[in-house]
mmCIF file of C-alpha atoms in Angstrom:
data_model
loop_
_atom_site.group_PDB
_atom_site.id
_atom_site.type_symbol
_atom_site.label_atom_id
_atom_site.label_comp_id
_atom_site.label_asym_id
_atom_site.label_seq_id
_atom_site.Cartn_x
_atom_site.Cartn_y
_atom_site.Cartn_z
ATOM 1 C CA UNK A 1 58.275 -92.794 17.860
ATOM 2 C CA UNK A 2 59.115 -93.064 13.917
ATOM 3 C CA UNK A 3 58.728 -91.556 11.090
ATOM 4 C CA UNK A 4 57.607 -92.588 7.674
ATOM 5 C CA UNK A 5 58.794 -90.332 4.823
ATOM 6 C CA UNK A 6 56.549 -91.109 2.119
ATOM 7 C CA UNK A 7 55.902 -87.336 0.703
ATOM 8 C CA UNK A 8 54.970 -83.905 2.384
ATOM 9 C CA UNK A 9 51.385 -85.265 3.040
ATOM 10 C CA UNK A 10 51.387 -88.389 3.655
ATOM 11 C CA UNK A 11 53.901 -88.592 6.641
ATOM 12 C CA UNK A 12 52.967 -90.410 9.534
ATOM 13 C CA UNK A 13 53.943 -90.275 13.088
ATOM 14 C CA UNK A 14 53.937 -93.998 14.650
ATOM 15 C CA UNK A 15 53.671 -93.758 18.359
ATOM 16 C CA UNK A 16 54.837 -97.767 19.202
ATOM 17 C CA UNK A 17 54.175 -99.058 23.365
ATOM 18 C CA UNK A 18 56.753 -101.161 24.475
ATOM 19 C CA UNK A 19 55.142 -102.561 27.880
ATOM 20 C CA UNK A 20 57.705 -104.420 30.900
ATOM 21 C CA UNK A 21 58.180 -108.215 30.927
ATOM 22 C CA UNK A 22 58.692 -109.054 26.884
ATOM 23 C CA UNK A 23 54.748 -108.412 25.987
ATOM 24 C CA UNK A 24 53.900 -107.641 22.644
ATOM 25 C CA UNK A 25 54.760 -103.753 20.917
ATOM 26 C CA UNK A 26 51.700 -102.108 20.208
ATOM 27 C CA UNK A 27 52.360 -99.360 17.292
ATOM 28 C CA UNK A 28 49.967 -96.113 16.154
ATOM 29 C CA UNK A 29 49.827 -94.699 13.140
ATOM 30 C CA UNK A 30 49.194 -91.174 13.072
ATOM 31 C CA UNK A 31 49.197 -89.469 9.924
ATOM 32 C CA UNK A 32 50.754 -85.861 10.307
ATOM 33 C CA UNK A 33 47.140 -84.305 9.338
ATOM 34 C CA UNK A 34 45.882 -85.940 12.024
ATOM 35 C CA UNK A 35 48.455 -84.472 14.507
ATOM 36 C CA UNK A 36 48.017 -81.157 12.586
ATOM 37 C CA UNK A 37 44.195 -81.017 12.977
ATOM 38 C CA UNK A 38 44.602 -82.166 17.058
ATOM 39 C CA UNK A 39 46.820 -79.383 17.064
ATOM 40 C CA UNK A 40 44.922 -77.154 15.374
ATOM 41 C CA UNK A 41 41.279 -78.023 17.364
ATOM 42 C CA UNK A 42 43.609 -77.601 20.462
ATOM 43 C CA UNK A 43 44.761 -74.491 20.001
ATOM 44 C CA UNK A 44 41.228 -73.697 19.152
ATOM 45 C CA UNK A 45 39.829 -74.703 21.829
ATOM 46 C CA UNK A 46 41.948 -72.885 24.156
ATOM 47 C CA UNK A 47 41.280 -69.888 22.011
ATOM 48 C CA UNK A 48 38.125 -70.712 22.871
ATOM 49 C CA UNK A 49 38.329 -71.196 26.419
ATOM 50 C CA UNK A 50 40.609 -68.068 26.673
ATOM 51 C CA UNK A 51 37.737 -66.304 24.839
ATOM 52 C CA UNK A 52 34.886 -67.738 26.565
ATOM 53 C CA UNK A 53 37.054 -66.694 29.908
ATOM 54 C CA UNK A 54 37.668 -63.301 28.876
ATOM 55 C CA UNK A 55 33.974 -62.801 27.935
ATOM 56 C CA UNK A 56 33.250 -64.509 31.219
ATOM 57 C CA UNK A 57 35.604 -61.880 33.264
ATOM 58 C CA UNK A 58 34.564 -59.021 31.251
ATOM 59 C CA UNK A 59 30.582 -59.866 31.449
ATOM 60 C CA UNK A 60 30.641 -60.349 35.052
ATOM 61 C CA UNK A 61 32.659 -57.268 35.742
ATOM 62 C CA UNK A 62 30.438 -55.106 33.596
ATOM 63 C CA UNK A 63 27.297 -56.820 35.433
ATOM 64 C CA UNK A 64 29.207 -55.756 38.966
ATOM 65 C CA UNK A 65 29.236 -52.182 37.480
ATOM 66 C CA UNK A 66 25.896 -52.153 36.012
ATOM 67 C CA UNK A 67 24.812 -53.542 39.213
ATOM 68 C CA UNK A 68 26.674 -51.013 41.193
ATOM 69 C CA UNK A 69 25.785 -47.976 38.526
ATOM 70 C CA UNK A 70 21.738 -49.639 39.055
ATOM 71 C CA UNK A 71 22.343 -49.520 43.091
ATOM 72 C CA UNK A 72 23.989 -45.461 42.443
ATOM 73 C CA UNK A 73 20.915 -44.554 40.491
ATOM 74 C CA UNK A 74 18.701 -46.094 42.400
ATOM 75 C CA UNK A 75 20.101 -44.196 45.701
ATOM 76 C CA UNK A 76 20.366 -40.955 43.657
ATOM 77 C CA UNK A 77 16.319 -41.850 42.809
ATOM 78 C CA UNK A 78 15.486 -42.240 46.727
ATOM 79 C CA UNK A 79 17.579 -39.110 47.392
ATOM 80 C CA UNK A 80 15.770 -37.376 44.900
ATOM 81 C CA UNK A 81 12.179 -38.596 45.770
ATOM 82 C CA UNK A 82 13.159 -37.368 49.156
ATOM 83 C CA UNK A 83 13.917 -33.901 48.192
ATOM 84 C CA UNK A 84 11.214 -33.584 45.687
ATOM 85 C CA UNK A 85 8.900 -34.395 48.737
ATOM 86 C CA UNK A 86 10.742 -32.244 51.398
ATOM 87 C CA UNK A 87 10.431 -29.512 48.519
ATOM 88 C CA UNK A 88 6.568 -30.609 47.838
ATOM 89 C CA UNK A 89 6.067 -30.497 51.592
ATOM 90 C CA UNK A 90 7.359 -26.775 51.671
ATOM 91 C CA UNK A 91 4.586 -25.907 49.255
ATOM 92 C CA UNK A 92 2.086 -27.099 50.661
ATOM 93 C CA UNK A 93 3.532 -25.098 53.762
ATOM 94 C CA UNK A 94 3.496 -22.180 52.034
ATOM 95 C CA UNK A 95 0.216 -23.116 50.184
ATOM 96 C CA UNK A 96 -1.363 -22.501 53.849
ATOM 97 C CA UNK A 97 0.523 -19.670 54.451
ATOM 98 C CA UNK A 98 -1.060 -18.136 51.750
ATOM 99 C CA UNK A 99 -4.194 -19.232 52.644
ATOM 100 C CA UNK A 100 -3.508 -17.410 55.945
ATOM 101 C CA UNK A 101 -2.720 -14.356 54.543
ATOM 102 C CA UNK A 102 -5.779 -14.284 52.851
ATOM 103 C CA UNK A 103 -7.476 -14.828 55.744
ATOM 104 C CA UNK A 104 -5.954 -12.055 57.285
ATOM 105 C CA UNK A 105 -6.801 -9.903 54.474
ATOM 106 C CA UNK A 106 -10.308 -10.656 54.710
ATOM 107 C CA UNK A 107 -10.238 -9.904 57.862
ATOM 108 C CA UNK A 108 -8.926 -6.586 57.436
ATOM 109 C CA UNK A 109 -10.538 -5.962 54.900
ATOM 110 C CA UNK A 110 -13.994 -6.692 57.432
ATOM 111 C CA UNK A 111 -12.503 -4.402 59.942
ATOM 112 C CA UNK A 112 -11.724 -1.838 57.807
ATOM 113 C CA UNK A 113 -15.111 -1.513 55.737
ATOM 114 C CA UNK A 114 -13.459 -1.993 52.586
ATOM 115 C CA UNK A 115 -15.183 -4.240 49.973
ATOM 116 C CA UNK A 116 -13.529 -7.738 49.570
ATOM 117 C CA UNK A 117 -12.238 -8.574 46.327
ATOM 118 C CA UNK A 118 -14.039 -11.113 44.312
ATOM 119 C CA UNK A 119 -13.386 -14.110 41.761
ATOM 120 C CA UNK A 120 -13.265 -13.726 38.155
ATOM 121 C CA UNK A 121 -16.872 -14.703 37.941
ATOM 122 C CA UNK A 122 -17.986 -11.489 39.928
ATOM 123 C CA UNK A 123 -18.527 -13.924 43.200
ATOM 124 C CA UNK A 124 -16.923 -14.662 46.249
ATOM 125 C CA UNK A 125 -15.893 -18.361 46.076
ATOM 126 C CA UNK A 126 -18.662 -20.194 48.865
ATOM 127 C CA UNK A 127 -17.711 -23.992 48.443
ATOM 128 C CA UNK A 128 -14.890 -26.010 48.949
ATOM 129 C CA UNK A 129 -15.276 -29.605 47.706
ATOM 130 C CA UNK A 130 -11.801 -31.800 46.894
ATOM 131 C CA UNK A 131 -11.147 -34.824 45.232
ATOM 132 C CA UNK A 132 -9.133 -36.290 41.971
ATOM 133 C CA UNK A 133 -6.758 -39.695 41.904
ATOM 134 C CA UNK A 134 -3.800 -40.334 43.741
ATOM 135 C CA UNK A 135 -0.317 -39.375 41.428
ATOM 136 C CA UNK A 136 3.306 -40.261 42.183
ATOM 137 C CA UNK A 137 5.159 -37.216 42.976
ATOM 138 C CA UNK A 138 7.529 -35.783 39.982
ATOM 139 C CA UNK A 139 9.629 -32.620 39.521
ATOM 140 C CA UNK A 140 6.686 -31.041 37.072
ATOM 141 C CA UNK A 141 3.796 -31.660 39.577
ATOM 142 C CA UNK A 142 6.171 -29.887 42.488
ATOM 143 C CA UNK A 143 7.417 -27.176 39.473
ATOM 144 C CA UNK A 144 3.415 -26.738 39.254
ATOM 145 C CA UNK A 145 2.684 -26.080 42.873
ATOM 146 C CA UNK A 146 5.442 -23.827 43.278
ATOM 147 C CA UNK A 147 4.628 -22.123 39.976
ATOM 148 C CA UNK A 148 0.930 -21.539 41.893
ATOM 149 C CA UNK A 149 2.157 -20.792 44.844
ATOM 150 C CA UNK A 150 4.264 -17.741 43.456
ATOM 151 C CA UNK A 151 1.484 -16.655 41.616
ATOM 152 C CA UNK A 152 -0.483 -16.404 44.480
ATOM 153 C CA UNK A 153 1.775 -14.709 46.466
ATOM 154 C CA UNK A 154 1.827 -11.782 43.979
ATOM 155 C CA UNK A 155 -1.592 -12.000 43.761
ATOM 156 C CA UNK A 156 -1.829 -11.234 47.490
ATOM 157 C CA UNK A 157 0.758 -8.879 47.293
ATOM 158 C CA UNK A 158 -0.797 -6.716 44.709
ATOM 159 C CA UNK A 159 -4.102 -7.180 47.174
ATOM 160 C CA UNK A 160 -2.778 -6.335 50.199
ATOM 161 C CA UNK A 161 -0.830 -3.276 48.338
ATOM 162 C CA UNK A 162 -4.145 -2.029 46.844
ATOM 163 C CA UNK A 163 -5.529 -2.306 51.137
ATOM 164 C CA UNK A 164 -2.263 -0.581 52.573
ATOM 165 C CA UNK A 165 -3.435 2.137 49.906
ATOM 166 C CA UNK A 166 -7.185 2.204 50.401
ATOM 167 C CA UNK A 167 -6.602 2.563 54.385
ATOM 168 C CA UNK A 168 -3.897 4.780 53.967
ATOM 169 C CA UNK A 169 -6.398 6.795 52.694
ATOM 170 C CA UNK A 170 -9.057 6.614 54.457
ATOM 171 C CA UNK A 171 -6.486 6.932 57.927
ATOM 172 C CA UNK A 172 -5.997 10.720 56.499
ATOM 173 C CA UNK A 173 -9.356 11.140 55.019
ATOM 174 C CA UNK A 174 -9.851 10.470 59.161
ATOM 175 C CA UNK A 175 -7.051 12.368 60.596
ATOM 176 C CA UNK A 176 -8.113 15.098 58.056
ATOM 177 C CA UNK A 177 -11.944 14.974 59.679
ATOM 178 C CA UNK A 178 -10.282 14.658 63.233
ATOM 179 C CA UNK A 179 -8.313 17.577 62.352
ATOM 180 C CA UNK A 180 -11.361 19.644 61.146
ATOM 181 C CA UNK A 181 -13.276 18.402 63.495
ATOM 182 C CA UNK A 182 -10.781 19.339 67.000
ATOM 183 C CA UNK A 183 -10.193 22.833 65.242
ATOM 184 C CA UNK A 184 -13.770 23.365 64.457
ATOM 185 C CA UNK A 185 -14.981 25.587 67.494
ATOM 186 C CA UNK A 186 -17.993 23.307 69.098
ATOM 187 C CA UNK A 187 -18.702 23.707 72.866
ATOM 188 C CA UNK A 188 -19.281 26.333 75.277
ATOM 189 C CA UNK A 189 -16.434 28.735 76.125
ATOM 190 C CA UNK A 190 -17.341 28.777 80.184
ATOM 191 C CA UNK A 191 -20.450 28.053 82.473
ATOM 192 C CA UNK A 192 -23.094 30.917 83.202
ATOM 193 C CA UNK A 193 -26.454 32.004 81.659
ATOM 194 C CA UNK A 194 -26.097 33.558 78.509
ATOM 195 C CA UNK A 195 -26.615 37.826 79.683
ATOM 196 C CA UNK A 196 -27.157 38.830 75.682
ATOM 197 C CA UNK A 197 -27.603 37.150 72.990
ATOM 198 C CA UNK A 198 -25.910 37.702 68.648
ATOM 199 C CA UNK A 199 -27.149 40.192 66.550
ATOM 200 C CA UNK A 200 -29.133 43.547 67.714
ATOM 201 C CA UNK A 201 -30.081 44.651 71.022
ATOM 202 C CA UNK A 202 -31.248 47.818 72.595
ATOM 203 C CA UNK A 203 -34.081 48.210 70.679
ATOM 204 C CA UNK A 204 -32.190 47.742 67.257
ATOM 205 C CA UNK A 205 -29.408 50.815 68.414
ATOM 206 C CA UNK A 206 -26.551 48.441 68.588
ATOM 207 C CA UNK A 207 -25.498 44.821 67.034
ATOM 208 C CA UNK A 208 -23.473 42.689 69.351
ATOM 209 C CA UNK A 209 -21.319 40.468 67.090
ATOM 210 C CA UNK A 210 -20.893 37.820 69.747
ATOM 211 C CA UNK A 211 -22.588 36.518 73.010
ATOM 212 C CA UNK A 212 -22.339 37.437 76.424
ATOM 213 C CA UNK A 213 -22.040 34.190 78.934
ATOM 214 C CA UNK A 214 -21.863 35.722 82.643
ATOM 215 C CA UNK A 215 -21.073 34.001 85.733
ATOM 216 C CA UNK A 216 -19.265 34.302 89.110
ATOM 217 C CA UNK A 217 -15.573 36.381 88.683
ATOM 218 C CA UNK A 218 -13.156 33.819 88.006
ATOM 219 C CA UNK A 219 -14.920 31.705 86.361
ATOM 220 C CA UNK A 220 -12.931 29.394 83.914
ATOM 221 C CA UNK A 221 -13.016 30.319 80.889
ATOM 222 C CA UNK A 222 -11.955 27.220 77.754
ATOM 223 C CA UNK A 223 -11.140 27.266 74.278
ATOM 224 C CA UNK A 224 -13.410 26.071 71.938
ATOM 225 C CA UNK A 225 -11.356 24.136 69.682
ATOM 226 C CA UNK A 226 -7.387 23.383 69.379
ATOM 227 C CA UNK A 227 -5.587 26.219 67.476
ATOM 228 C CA UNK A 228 -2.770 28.675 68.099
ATOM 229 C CA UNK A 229 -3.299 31.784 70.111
ATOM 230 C CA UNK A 230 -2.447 34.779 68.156
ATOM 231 C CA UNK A 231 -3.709 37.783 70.596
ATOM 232 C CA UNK A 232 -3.593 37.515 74.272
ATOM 233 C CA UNK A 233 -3.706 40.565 76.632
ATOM 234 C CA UNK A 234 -5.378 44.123 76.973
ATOM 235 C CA UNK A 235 -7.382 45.808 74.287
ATOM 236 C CA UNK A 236 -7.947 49.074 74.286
ATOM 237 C CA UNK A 237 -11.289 48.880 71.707
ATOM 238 C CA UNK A 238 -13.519 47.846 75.315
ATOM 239 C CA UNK A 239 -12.675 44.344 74.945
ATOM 240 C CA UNK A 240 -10.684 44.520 78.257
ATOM 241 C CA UNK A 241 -8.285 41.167 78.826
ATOM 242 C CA UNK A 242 -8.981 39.213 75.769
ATOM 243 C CA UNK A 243 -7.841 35.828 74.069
ATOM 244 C CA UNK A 244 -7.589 35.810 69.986
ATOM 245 C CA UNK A 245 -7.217 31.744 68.691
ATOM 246 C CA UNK A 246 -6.576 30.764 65.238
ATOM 247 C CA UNK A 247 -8.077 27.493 64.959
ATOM 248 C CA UNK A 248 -6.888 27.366 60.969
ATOM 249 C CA UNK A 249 -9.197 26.381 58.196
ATOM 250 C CA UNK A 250 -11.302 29.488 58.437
ATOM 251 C CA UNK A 251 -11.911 29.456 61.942
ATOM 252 C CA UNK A 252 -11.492 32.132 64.927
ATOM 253 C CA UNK A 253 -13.086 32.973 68.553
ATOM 254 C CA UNK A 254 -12.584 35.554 70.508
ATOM 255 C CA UNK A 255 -12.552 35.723 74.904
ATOM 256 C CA UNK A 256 -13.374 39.312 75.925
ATOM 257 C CA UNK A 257 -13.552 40.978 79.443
ATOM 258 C CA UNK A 258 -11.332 38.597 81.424
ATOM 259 C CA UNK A 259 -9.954 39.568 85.035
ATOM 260 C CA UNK A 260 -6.543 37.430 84.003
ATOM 261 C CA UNK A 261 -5.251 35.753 81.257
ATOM 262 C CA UNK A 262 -3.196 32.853 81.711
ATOM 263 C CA UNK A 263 -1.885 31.990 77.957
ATOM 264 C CA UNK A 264 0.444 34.255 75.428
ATOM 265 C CA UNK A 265 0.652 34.800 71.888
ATOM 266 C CA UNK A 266 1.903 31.926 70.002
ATOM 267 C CA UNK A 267 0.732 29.519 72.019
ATOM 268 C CA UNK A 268 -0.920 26.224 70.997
ATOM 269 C CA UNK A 269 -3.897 25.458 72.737
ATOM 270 C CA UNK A 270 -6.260 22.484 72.922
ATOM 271 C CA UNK A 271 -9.765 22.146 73.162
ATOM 272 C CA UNK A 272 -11.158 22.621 76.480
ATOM 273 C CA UNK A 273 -8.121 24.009 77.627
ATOM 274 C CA UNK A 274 -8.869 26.666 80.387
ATOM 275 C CA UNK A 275 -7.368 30.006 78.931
ATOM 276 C CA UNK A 276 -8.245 32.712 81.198
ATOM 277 C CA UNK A 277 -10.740 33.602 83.941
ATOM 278 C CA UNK A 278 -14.028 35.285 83.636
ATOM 279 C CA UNK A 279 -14.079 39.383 84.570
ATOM 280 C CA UNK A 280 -15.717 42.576 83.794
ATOM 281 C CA UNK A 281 -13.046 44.588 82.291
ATOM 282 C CA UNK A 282 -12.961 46.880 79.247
ATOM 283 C CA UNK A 283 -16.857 48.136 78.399
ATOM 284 C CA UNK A 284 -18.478 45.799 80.464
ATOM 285 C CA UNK A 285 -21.482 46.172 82.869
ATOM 286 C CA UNK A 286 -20.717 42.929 85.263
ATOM 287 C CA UNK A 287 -18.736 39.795 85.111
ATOM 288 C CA UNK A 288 -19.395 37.580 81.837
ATOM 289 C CA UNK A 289 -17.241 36.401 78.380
ATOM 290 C CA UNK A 290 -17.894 37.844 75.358
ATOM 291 C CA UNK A 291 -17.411 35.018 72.952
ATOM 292 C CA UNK A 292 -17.131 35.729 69.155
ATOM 293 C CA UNK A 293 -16.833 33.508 66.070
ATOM 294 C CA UNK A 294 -15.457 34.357 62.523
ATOM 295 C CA UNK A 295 -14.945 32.545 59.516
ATOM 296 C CA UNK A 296 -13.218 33.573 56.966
ATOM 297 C CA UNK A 297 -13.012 36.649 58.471
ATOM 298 C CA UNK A 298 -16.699 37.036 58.785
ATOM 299 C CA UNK A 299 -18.376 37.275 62.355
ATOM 300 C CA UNK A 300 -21.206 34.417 62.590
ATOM 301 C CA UNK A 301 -23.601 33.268 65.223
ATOM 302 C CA UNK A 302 -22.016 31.039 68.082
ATOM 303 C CA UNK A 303 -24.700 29.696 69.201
ATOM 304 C CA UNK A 304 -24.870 27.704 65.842
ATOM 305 C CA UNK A 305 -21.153 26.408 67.218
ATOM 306 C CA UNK A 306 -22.098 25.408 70.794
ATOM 307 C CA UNK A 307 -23.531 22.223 72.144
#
């Protein structure tokens, strides 16, 4: 290879051939901007290619992450589609719960006697028709039904409170009439014929403030109602053995004439419970009970007591 020196831009480069066996020399020219531009669009294009390789490398690397970030949130979707409708599924679980409960209540509340709440509109609700389009499950819809489903539950809870309450009552409103009722003297005191009757006798000379009930000697004789016996023994007024019970609220009775007595003072006593057996002693003209009722402290009628 030579070199012409003609000035700074104008040198060539000759590039001769010398081929085997005495052929002719081929020679090329090449001017040194030639050699300068080859050099120039070389180093360009591996610029290039080491761009275009780079960009290659970095683009498919960021499509293998994208692709793999894509495949992450597309599991993370699934996982979350499955919980929304595991959590959707629970809802509707406790959706029928509810409507269980509410059930229940109603049928309480049919049991019981106590009037069944209503709708807004003043009316029980009577139909039941469904329908509306199909709509892919999100977090609001689920967020929605559980939002429903709590306020139902407190609805119910308030409900059922407002039962517990209105039963409670009426269970002591009950016990309270049971209570009355067992300690409200209301059958007969023994078995006989009743020998003389309340109020005055003799011809108007005397007023017998109870009834006489004879029968056989030993006779059975019962209380009337449940209370607490607060006399029980001899009396020396000509009552003989007698009984005293306090059957609270008001109420007393009085067993005269007995030939034994078989409870003491302080004793609680039910209803129908035998006390004592029938006699003739004290002021008494032949074996019978002399049964007495106050109230209040004032003697009344027993007959209006017996059935």
């Amino acid at each position: 290879m030579d070199r012409k020196a003609n000035s700074t831009d104008n040198r060539e480069y000759t590039i001769k051939i010398i081929p085997h066996q005495g052929a002719n020399v081929h020679s090329i020219n090449l001017p040194i901007r030639w050699i300068k531009y080859a050099v120039a669009s070389i180093l360009a294009i591996v610029l290039l290619m080491v761009g275009a390789f780079s960009y290659s490398v970095y683009s498919s690397y960021s499509l293998r992450n994208e692709a793999s970030q894509i495949e992450k949130l597309k599991e993370a979707n699934s996982q979350q589609q499955e919980q929304l409708l595991e959590l959707s599924k629970k809802a509707n679980s406790l959706q029928d719960e509810v409507d269980q409960l509410e059930q229940v209540e109603k049928e309480l509340r049919q049991l019981s006697g106590v009037v069944e709440e209503v709708g807004k509109d003043g009316s029980e609700a009577k139909h039941n028709g469904q329908g509306g389009p199909k709509k892919h499950l999100d977090i609001q819809d689920v967020s929605l039904a559980l939002n429903d489903v709590e306020k139902r539950v407190a609805d119910r809870k308030s409900s059922l409170n407002k039962l517990r309450d209105t039963l409670r009552e009426k269970h002591q409103k009950i016990e309270l009439q049971e209570s009355i009722s067992a300690s409200t003297p209301s059958i007969w005191p023994t078995v006989g014929e009743i020998s003389s009757s309340y109020g005055l006798r003799w011809s108007g000379s005397d007023f017998h403030p109870g009834i006489d009930i004879a029968n056989d000697v030993g006779t059975p004789i019962v209380a009337t109602a449940d209370g607490v016996v607060t006399s029980a023994g001899w009396n020396s007024g000509g009552y003989g053995n007698m009984v005293d019970i306090n059957h609270g609220n008001g109420y007393m009775t009085r067993y005269a004439h007995a030939s034994q007595v078989l409870v003491s003072a302080g004793q609680t006593v039910k209803r129908g419970q035998v006390i004592a057996y029938m006699g003739s002693t004290g002021y008494s003209t032949g074996p019978h009970v002399h049964y007495e009722i106050r109230v209040n402290g004032e003697i009344v009628n027993p007959m209006g007591y017996m059935r």
